[in-house]
Coordinates of C-alpha atoms and ligand atoms in Angstrom, one line a residue:
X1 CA 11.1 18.6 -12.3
X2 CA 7.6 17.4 -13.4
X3 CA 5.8 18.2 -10.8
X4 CA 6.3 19.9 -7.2
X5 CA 2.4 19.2 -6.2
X6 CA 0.2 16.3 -6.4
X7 CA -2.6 14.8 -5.1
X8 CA -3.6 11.4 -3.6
X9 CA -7.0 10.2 -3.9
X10 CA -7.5 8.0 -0.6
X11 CA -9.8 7.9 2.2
X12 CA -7.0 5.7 4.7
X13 CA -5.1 9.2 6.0
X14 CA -2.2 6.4 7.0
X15 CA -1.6 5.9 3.6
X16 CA -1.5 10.2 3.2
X17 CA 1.1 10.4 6.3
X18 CA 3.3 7.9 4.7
X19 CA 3.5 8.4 1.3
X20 CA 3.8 12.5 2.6
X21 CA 6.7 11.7 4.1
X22 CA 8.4 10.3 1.2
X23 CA 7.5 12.8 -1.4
X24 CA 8.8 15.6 1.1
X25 CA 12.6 13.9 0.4
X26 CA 12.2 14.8 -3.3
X27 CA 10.4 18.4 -2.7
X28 CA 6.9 17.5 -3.3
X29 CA 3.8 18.3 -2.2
X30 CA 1.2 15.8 -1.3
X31 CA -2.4 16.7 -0.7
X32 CA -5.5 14.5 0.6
X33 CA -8.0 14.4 -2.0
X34 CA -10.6 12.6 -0.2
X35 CA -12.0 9.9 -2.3
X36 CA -14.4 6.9 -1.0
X37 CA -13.5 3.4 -2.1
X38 CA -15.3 2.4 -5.6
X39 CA -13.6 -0.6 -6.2
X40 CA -14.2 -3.0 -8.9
X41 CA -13.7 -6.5 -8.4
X42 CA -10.0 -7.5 -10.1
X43 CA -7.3 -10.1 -8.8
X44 CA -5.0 -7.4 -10.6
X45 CA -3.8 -4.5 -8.4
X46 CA -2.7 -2.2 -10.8
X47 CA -6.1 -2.5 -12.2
X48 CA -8.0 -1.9 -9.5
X49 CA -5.4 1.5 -8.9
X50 CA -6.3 2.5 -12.8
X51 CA -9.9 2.3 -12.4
X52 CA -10.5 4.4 -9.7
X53 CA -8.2 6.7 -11.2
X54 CA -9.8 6.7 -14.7
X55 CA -13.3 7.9 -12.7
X56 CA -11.8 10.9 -11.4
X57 CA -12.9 13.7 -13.7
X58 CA -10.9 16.5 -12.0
X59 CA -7.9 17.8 -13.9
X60 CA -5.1 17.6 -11.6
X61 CA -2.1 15.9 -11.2
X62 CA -3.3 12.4 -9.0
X63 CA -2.5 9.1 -7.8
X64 CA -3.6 6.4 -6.8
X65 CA -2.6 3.5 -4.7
X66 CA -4.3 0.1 -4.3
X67 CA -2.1 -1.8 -1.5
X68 CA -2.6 -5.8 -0.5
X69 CA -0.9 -8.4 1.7
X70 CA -0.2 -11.5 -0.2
X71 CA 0.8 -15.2 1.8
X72 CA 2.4 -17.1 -0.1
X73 CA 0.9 -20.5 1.6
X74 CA -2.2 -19.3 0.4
X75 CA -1.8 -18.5 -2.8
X76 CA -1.5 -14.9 -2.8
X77 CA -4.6 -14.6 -0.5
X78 CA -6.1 -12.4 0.1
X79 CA -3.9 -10.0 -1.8
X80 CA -6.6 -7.7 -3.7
X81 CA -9.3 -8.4 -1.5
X82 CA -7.2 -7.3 1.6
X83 CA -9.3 -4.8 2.8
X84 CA -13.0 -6.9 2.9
X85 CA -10.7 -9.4 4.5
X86 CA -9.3 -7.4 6.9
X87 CA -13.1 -5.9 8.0
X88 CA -14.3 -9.8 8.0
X89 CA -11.9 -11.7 9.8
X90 CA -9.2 -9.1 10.9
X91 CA -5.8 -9.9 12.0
X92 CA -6.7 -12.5 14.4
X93 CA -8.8 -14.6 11.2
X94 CA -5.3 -14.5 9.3
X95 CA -3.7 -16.0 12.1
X96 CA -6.0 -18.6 12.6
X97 CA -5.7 -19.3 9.2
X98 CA -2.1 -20.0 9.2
X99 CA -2.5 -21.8 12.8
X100 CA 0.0 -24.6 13.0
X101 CA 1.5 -23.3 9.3
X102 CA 5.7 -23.0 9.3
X103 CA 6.2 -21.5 5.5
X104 CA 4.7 -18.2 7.0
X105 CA 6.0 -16.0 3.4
X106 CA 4.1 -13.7 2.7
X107 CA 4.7 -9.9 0.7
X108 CA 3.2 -6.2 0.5
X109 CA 2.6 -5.1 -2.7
X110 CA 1.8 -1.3 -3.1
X111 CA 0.4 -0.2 -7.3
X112 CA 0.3 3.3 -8.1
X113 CA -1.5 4.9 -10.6
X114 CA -0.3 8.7 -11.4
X115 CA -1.8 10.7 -14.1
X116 CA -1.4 14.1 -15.7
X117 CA -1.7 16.0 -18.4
X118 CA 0.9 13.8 -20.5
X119 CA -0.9 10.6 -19.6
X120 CA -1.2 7.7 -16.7
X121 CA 2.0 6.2 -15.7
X122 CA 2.3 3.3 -13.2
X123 CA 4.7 2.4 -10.5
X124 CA 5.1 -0.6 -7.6
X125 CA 6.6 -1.3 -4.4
X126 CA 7.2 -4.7 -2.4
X127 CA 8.2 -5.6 1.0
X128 CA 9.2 -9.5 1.8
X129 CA 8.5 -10.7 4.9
X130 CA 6.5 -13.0 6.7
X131 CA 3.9 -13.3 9.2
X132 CA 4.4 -13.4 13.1
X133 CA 2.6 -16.0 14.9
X134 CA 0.7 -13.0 17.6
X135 CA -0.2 -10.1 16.4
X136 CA 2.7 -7.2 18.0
X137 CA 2.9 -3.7 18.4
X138 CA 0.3 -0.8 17.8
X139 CA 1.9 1.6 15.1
X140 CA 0.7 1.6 11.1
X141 CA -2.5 0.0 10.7
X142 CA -4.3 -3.2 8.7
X143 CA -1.9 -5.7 8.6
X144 CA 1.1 -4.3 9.9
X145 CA 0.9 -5.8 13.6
X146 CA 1.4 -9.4 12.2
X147 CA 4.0 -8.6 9.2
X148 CA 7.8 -8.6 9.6
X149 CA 9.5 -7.5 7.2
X150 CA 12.6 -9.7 6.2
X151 CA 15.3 -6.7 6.1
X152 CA 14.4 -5.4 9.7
X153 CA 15.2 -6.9 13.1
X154 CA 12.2 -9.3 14.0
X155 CA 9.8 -6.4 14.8
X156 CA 6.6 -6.2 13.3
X157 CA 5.6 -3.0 11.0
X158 CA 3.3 -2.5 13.8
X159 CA 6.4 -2.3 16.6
X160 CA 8.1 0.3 14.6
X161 CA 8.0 4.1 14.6
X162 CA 6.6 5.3 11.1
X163 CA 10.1 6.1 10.3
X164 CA 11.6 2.8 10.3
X165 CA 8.6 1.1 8.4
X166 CA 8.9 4.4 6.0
X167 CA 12.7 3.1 5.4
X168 CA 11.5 -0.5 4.5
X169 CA 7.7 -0.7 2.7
X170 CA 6.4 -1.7 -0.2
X171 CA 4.0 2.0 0.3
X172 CA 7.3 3.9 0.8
X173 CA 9.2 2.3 -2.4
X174 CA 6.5 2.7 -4.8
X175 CA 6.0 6.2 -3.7
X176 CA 9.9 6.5 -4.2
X177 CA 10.1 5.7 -7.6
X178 CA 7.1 8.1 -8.1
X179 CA 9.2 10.6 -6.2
X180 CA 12.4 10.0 -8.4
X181 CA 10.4 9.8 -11.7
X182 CA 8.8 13.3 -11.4
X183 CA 11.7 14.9 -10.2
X184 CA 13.9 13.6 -13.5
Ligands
LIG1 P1 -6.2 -0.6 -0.1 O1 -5.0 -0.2 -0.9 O2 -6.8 0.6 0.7 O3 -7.3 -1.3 -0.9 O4 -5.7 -1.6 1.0 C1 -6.0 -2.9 1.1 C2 -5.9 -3.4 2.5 O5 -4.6 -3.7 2.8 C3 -6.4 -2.5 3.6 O6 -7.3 -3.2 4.4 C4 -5.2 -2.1 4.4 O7 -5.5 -2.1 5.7 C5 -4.2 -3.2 4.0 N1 -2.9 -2.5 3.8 C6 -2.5 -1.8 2.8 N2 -1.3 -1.3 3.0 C7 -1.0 -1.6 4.3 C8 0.1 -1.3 5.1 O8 1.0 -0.5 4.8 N3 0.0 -1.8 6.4 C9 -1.0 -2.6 6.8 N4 -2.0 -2.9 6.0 C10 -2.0 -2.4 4.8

């Protein structure tokens, strides 16, 4: 066991509930360290997840996630930018968007960024799915009531309990690699 205690820098508690959740199956802790978003401007998710965490002075055992919704039709938009896109045109803008679009692919990507005292390590997590044509279901939060993840029945990550969208995300299986890794 690496570690049985870490922390997550975020200021999207969602993203503390769920990735709490997962770590508790391998015997770890999880605690909130509160951390405003200081992003820099990347198309490169994994880099935007190792910046922040490279401006965190404390010495603690940390991660960091940087998460994005990527549609395929539109070439990955708006994937790191998710979250100004999400404040400026919300879910109903995304639909819009894709108005009168059939290829409606489109995948989560969740990049971690864990470091330590032996160094920064990195880990990710995708979900296929696609997008719904209304927006469904008031669970999760962003994106989730317009996303449907190809390995679940039809339902949007935003009609499922946290459970059910715990067994399928791109969040959950980045977080379980973590999990596995510091348990080796
Ligand atoms: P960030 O990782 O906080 O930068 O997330 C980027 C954007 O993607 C935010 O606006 C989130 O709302 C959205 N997002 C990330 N993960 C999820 C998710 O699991 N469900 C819905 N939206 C998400």
């Amino acid at each position: 066991m690496k570690k049985n205690e870490i922390y997550l820098g975020t200021s999207n508690q969602n993203k503390v509930k769920e990735a709490a959740a997962v770590l508790s199956l391998y015997g770890i802790k999880l605690i909130h360290y509160p951390l405003e978003r200081v992003e820099i401007q990347s198309d490169n998710l994994k880099e935007i997840a190792t910046f922040s965490l490279k401006n965190i002075q404390e010495n603690i055992p940390i991660v960091i996630e940087d998460a994005g919704l990527f549609i395929n039709k539109l070439k990955g938009f708006p994937g790191p930018y998710s979250s100004y896109v999400l404040e400026k045109l919300g879910n109903p803008g995304i639909l819009k968007l894709m108005e009168y679009e059939k290829e409606r692919s489109a995948q989560y990507i969740s990049e971690l960024a864990y470091r330590d005292e032996t160094g920064i390590y990195n880990f990710q997590g995708v979900v296929e799915g696609s997008l719904s044509t209304n927006i469904r279901g008031n669970n999760g939060f962003g994106y989730d009531p317009i996303f449907i993840p190809n390995e679940g029945d039809g339902r949007t990550f935003g009609e499922m309990s946290d459970i059910e969208k715990n067994n399928l995300s791109h969040r959950s299986r980045a977080f379980k690699t973590l999990g596995k890794w510091l348990t080796q």
